[in-house]
PDB file of C-alpha atoms and ligand atoms in Angstrom:
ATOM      1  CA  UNK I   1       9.216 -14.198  -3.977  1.00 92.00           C
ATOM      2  CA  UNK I   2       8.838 -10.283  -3.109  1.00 97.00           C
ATOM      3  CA  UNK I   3      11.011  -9.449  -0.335  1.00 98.00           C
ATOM      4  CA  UNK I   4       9.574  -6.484   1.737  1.00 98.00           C
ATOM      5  CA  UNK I   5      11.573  -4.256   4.147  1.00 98.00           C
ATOM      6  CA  UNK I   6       9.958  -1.633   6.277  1.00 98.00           C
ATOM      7  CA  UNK I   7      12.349   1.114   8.493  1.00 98.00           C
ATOM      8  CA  UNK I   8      11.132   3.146  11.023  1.00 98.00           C
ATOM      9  CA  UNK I   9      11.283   4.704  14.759  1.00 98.00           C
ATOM     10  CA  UNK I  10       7.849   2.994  15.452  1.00 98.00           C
ATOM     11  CA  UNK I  11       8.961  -0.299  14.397  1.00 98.00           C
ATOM     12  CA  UNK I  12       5.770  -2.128  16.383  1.00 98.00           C
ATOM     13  CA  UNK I  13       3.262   0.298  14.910  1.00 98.00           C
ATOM     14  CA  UNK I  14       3.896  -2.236  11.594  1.00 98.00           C
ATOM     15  CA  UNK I  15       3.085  -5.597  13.445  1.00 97.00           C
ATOM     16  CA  UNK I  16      -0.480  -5.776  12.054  1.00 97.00           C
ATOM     17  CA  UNK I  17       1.579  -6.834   8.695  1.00 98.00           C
ATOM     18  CA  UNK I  18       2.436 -10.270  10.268  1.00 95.00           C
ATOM     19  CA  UNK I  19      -1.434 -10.720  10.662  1.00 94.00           C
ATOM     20  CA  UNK I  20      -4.206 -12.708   8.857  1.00 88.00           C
ATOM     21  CA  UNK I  21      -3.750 -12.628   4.691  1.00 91.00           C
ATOM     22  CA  UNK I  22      -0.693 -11.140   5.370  1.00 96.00           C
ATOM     23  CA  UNK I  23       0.781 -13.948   8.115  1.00 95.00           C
ATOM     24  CA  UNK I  24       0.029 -16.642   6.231  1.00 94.00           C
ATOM     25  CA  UNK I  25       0.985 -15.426   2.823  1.00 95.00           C
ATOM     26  CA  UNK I  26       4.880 -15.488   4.534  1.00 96.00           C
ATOM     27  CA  UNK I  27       3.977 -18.805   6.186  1.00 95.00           C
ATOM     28  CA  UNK I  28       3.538 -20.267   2.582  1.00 93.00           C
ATOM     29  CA  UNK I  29       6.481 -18.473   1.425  1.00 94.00           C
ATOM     30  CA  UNK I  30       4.766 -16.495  -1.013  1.00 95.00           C
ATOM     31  CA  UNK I  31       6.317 -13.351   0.696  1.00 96.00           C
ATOM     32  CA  UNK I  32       8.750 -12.114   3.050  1.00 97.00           C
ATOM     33  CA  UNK I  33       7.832  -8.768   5.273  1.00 98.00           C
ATOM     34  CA  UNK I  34      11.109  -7.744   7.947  1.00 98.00           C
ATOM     35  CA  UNK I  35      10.504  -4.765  10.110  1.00 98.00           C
ATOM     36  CA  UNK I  36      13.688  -2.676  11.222  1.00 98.00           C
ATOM     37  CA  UNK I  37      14.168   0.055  13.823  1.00 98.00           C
ATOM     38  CA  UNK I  38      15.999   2.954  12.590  1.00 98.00           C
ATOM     39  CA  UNK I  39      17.317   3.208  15.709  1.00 97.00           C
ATOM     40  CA  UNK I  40      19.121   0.462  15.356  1.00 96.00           C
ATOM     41  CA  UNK I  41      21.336   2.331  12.638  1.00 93.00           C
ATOM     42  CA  UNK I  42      22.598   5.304  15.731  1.00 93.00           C
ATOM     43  CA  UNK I  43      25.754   5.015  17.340  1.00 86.00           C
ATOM     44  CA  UNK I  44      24.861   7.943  20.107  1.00 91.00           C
ATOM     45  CA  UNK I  45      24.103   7.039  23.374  1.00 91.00           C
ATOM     46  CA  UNK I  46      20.604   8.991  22.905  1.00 91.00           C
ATOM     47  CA  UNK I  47      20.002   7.223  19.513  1.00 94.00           C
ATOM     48  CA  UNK I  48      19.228  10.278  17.973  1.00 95.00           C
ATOM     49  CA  UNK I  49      17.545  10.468  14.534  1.00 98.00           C
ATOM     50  CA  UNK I  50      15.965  13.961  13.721  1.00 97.00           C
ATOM     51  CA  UNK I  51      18.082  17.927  13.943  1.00 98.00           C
ATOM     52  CA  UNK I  52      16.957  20.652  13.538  1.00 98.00           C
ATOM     53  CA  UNK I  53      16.531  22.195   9.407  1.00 98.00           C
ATOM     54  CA  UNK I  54      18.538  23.944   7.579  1.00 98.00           C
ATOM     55  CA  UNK I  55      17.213  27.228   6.530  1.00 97.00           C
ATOM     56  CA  UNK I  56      15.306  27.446   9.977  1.00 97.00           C
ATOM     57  CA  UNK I  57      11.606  26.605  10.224  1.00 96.00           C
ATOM     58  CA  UNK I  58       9.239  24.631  12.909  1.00 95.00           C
ATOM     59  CA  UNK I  59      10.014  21.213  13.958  1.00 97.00           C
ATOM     60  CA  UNK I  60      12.539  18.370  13.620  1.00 98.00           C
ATOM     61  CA  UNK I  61      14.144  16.365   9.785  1.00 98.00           C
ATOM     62  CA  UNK I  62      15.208  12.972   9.722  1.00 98.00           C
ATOM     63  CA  UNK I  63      19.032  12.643   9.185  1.00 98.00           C
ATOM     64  CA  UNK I  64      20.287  10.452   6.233  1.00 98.00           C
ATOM     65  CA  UNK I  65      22.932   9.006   8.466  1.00 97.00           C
ATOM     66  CA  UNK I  66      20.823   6.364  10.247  1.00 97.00           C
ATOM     67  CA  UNK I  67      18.762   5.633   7.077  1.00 98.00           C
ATOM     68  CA  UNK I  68      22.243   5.277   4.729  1.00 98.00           C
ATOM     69  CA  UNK I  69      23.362   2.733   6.693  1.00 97.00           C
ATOM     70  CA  UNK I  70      19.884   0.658   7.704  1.00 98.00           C
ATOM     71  CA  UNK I  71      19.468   0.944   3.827  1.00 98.00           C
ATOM     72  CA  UNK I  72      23.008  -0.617   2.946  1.00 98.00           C
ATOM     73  CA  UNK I  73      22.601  -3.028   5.676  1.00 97.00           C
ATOM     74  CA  UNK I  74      19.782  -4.615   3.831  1.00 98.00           C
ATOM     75  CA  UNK I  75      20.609  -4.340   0.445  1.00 98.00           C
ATOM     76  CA  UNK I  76      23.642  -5.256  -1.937  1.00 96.00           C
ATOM     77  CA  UNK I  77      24.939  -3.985  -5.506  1.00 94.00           C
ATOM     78  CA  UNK I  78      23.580  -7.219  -7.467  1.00 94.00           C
ATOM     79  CA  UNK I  79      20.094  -6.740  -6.397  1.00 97.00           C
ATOM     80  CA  UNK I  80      17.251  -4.507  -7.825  1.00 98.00           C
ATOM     81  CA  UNK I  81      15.623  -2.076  -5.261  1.00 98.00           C
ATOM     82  CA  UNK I  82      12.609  -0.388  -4.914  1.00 98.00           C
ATOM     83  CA  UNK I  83      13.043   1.939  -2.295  1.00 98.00           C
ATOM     84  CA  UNK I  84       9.753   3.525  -1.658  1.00 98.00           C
ATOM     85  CA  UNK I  85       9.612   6.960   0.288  1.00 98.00           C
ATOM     86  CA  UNK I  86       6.257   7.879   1.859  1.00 98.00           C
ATOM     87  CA  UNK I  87       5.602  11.886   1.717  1.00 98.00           C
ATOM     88  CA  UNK I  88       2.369  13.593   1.311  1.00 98.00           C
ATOM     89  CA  UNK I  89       4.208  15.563  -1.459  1.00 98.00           C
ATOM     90  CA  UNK I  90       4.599  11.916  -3.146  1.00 98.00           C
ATOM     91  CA  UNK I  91       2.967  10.758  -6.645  1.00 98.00           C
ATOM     92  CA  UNK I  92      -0.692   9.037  -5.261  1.00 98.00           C
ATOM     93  CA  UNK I  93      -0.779   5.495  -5.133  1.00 98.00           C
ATOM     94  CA  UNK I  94      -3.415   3.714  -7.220  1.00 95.00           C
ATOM     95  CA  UNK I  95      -4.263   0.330  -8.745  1.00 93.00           C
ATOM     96  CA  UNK I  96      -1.829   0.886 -11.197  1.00 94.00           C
ATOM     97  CA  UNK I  97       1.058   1.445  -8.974  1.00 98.00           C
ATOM     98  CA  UNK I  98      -0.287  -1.337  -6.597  1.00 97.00           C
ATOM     99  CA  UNK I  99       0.278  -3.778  -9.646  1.00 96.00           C
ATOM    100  CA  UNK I 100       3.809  -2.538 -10.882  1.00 98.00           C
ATOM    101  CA  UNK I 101       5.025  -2.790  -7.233  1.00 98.00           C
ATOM    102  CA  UNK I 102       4.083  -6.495  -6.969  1.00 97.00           C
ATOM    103  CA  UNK I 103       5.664  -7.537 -10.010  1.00 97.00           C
ATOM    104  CA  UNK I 104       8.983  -5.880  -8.280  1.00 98.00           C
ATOM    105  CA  UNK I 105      11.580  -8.334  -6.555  1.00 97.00           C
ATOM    106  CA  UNK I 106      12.998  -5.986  -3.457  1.00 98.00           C
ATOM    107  CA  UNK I 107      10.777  -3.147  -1.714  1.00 98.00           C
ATOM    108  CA  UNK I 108      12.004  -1.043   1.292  1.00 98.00           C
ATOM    109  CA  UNK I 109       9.307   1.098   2.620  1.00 98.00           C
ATOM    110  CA  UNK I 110      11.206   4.600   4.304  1.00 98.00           C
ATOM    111  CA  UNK I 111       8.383   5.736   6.666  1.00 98.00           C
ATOM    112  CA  UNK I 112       9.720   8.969   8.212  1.00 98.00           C
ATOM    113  CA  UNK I 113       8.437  11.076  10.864  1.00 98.00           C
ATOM    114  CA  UNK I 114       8.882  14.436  12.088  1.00 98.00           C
ATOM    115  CA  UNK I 115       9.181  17.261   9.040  1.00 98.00           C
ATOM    116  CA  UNK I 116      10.114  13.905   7.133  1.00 98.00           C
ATOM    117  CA  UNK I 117      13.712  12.539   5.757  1.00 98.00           C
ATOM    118  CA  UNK I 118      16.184  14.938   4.533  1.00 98.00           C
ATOM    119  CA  UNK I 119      15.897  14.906   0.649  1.00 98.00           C
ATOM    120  CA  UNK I 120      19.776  13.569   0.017  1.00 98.00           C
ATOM    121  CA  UNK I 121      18.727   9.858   0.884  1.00 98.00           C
ATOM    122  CA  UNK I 122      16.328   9.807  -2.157  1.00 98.00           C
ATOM    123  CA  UNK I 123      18.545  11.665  -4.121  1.00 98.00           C
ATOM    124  CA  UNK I 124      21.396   9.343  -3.153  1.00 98.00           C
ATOM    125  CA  UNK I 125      19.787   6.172  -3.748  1.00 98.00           C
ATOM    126  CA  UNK I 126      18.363   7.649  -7.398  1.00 98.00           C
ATOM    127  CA  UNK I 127      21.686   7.821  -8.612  1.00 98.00           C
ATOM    128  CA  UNK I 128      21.850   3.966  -7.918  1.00 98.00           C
ATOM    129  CA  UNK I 129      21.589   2.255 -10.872  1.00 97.00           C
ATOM    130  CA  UNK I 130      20.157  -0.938  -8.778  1.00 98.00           C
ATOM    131  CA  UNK I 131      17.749   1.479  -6.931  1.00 98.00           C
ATOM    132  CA  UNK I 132      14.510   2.705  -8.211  1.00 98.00           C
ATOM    133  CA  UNK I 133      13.033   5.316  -5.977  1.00 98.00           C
ATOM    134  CA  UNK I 134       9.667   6.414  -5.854  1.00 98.00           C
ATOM    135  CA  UNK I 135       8.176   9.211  -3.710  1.00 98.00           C
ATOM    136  CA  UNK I 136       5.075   8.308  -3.086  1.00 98.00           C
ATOM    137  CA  UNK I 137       1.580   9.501  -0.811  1.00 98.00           C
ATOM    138  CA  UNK I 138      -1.824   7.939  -0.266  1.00 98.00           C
ATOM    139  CA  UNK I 139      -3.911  10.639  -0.648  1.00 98.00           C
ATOM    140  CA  UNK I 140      -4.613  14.524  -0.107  1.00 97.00           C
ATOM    141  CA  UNK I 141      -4.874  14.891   3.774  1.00 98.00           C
ATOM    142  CA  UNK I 142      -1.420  14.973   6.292  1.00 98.00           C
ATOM    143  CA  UNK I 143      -0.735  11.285   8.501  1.00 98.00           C
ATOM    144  CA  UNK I 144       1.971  11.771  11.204  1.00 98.00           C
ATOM    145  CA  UNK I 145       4.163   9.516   9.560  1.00 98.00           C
ATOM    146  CA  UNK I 146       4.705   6.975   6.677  1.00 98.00           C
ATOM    147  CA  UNK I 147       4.061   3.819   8.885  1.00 98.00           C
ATOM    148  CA  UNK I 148      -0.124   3.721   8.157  1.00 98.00           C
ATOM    149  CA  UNK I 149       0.850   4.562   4.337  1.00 98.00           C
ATOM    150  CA  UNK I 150       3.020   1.814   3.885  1.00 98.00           C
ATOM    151  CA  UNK I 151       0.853  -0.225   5.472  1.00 98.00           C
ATOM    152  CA  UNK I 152      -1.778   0.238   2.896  1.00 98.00           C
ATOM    153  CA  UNK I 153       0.404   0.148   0.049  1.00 98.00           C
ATOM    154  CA  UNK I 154       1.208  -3.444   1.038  1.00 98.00           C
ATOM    155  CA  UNK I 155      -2.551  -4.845   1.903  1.00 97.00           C
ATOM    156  CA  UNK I 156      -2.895  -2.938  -1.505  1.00 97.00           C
ATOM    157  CA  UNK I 157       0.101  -4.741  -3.568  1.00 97.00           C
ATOM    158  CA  UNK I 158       0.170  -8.019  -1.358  1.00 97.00           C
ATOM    159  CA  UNK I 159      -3.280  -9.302  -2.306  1.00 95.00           C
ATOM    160  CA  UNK I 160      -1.848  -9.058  -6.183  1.00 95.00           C
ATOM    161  CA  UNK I 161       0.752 -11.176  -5.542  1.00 95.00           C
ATOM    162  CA  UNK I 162      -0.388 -15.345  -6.986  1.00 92.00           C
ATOM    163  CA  UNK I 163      -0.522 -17.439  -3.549  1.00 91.00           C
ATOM    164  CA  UNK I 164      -1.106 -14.934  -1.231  1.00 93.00           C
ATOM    165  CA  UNK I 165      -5.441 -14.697  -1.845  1.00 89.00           C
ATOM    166  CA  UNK I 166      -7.080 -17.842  -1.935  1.00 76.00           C
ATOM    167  CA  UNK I 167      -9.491 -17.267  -4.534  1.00 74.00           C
ATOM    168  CA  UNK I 168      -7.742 -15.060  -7.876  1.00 71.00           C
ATOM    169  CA  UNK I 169     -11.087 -15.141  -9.629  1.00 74.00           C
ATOM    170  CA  UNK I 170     -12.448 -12.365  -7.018  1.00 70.00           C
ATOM    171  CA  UNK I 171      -9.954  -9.874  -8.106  1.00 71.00           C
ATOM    172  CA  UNK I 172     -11.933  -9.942 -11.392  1.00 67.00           C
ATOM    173  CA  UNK I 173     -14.494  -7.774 -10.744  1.00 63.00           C
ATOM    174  CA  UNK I 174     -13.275  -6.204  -7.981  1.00 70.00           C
ATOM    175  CA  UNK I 175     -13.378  -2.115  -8.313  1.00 67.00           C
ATOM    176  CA  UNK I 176     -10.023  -0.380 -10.111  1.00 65.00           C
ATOM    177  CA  UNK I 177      -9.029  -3.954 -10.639  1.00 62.00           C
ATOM    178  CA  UNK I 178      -6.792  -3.373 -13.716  1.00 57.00           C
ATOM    179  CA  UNK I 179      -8.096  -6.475 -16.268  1.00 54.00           C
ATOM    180  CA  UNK I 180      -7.729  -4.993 -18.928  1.00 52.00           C
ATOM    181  CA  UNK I 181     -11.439  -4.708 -20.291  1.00 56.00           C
ATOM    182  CA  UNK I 182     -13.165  -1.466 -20.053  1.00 53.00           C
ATOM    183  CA  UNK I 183     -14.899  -2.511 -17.078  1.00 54.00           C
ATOM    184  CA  UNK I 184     -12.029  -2.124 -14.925  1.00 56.00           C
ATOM    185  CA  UNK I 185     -13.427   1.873 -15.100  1.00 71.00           C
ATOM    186  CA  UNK I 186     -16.348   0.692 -12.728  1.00 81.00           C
ATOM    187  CA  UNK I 187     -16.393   0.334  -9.181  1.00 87.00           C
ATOM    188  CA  UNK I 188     -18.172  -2.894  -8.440  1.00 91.00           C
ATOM    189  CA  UNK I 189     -21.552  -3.742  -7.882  1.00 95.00           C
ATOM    190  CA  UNK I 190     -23.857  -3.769  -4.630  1.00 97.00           C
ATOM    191  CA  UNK I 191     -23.362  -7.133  -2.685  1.00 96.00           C
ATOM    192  CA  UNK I 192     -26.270  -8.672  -1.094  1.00 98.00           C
ATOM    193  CA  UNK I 193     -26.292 -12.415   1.555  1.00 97.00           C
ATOM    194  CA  UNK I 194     -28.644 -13.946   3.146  1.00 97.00           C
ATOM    195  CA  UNK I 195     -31.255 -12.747   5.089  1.00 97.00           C
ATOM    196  CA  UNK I 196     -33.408 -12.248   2.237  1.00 96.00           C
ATOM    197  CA  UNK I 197     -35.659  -9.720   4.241  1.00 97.00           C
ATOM    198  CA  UNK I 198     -33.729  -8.054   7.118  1.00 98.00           C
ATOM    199  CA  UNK I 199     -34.993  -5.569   8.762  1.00 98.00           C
ATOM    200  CA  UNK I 200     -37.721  -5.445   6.492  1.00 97.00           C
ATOM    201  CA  UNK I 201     -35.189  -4.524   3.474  1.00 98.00           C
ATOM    202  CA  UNK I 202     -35.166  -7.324   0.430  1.00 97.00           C
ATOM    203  CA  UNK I 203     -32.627  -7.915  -1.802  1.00 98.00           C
ATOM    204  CA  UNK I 204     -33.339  -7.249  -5.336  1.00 98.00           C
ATOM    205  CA  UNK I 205     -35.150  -9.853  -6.482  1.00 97.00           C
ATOM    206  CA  UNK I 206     -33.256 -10.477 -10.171  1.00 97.00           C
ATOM    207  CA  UNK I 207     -30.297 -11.843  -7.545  1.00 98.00           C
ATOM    208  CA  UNK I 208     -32.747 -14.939  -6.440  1.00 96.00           C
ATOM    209  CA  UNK I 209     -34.180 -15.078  -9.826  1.00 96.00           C
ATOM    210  CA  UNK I 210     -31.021 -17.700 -11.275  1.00 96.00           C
ATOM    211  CA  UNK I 211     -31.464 -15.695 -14.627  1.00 97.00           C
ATOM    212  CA  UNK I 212     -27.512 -15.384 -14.634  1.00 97.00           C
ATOM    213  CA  UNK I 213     -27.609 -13.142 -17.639  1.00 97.00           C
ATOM    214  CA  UNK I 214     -29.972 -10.472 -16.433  1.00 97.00           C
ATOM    215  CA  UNK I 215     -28.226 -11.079 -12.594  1.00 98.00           C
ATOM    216  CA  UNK I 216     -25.121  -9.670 -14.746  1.00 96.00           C
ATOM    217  CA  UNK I 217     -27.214  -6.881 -16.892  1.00 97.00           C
ATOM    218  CA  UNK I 218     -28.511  -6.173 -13.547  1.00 97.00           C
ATOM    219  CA  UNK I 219     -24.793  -5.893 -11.690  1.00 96.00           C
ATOM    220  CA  UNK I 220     -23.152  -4.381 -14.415  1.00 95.00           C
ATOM    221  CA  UNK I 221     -25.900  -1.188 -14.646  1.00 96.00           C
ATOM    222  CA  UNK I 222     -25.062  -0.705 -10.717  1.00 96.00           C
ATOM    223  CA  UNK I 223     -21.282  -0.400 -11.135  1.00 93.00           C
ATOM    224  CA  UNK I 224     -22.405   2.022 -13.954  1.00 94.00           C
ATOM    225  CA  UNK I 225     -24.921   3.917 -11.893  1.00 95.00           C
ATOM    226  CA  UNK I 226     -22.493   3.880  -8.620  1.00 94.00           C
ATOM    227  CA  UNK I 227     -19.224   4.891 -10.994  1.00 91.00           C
ATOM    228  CA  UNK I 228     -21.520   8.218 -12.335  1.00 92.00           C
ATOM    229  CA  UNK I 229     -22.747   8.909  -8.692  1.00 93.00           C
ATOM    230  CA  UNK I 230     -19.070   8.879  -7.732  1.00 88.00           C
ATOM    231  CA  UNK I 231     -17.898  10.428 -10.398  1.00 84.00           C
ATOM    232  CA  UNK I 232     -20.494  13.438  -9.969  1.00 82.00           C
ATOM    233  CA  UNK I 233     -19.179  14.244  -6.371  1.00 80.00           C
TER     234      UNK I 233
HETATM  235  C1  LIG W 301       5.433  10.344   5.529  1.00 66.87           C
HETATM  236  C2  LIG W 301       6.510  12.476   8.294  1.00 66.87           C
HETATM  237  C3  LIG W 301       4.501  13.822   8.909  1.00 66.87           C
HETATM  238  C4  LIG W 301       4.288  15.434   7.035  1.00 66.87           C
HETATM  239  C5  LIG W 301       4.548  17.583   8.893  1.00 66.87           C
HETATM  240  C6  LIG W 301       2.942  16.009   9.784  1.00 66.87           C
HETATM  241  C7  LIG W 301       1.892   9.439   2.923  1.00 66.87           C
HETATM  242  N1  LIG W 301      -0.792  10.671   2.354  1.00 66.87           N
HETATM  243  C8  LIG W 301       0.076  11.083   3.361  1.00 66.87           C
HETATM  244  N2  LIG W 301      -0.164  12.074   4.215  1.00 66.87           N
HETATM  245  N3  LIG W 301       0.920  12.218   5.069  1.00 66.87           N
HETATM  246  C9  LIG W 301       1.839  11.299   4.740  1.00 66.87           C
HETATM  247  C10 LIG W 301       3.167  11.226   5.410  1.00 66.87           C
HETATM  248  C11 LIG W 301       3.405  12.100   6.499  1.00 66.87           C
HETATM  249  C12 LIG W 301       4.671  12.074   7.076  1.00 66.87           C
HETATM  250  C13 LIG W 301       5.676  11.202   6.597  1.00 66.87           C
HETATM  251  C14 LIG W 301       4.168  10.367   4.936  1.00 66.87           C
HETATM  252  C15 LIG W 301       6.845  11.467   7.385  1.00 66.87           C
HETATM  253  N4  LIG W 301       5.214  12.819   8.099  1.00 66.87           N
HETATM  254  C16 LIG W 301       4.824  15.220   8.396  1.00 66.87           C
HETATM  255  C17 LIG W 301       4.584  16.830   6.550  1.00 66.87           C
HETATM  256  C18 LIG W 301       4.002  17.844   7.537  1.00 66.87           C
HETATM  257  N5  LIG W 301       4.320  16.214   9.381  1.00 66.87           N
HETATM  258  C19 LIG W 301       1.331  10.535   3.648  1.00 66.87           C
HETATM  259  N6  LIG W 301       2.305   8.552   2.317  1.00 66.87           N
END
């Protein structure tokens, strides 16, 4: 079973993950999700978190302090970690990385706010030889923090794991799906239910014809034709 950790300041920002797919994939025990306030890890009366950076410059760093020890707390030396640490200077997730991750036994998600975490904790926990860190972003544009990331990464790696989607077949042809075959290139096909006419827009008719082999000549020249027009942006 994947055991997930997340750590932040804005611990109930993450409670959508105990949701829906999500909620019930922990109900069946397929997975375990445990949220933890950083705060938590601060022995000041202020529980502070962030100082000011070295070398001067605008706003506030995460300490290590707090996240050293909320790390340790939930991890020990026999165990394989991967401690994932979101930053838009991170390696972009992708399908690929969404299927690694849920073949891993131990996650912890670091989502940092302010300027970020200082860049010792990675650097510490690198030189683990249980730990496997990996910097990581979600795409080109700046969040306010790694809680919406993580999120993401999870709906994104969850869904992957056996047990947690009822049906396995639809992650066939589902785009980016890694299957092996090159049609894992294509993003899927145009989806069509009923009505047949709405708003005076039919569906194309090979769908209703039952000629399963030109419904899948027919599906398979629309992931083509959508991949190109995506492809040409
Ligand atoms: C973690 C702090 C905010 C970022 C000053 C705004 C991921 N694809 C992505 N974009 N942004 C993030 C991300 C942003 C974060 C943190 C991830 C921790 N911030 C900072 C630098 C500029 N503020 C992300 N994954």
């Amino acid at each position: 079973m994947l055991q997930i950790d997340l750590i932040s300041i804005f611990p109930e920002y993450l409670s959508p993950l105990n949701l829906s797919l999500l909620g019930k994939a922990q109900d069946k025990g397929v997975l375990s999700i445990n949220i933890h306030d950083l705060r938590d890890q601060t022995n000041d009366v202020h529980h502070s978190v962030d100082d000011t950076p070295y070398g001067g410059g605008a706003g506030m760093v995460m300490s290590p302090v707090a996240w050293g020890q909320a790390i340790d707390q939930i991890t020990n030396e026999n165990e394989l970690v991967d401690l994932i640490i979101l930053t838009p200077a991170g390696k972009k997730f992708d399908q690929k990385m969404a299927s690694q991750f849920a073949n891993a036994k131990h996650i912890i998600f670091a989502c940092g706010r302010y300027e970020g975490i200082d860049a010792r904790v990675g650097e510490y926990y690198a030189s683990k030889s249980n730990f496997k860190v990996h910097e990581v972003s979600i795409g080109d544009y700046v969040l306010g923090g790694g809680e919406v990331a993580a999120m993401v990464i999870i709906e994104a790696t969850a869904r992957l794991i056996p047990g947690v989607i009822g049906n396995p077949d639809s992650l066939k042809e589902e785009s980016h799906s890694i299957s092996g075959n090159n049609d894992d290139l294509l993003v899927e096909y145009p989806n069509y239910t009923k009505p047949a006419n709405w708003r005076g827009l039919e569906v194309p008719p090979v769908l209703l014809s039952g000629n399963h082999g030109e419904i899948a000549k027919w599906r398979k020249e629309q992931a083509e034709r959508r991949t190109r027009e995506l492809d040409k942006e």
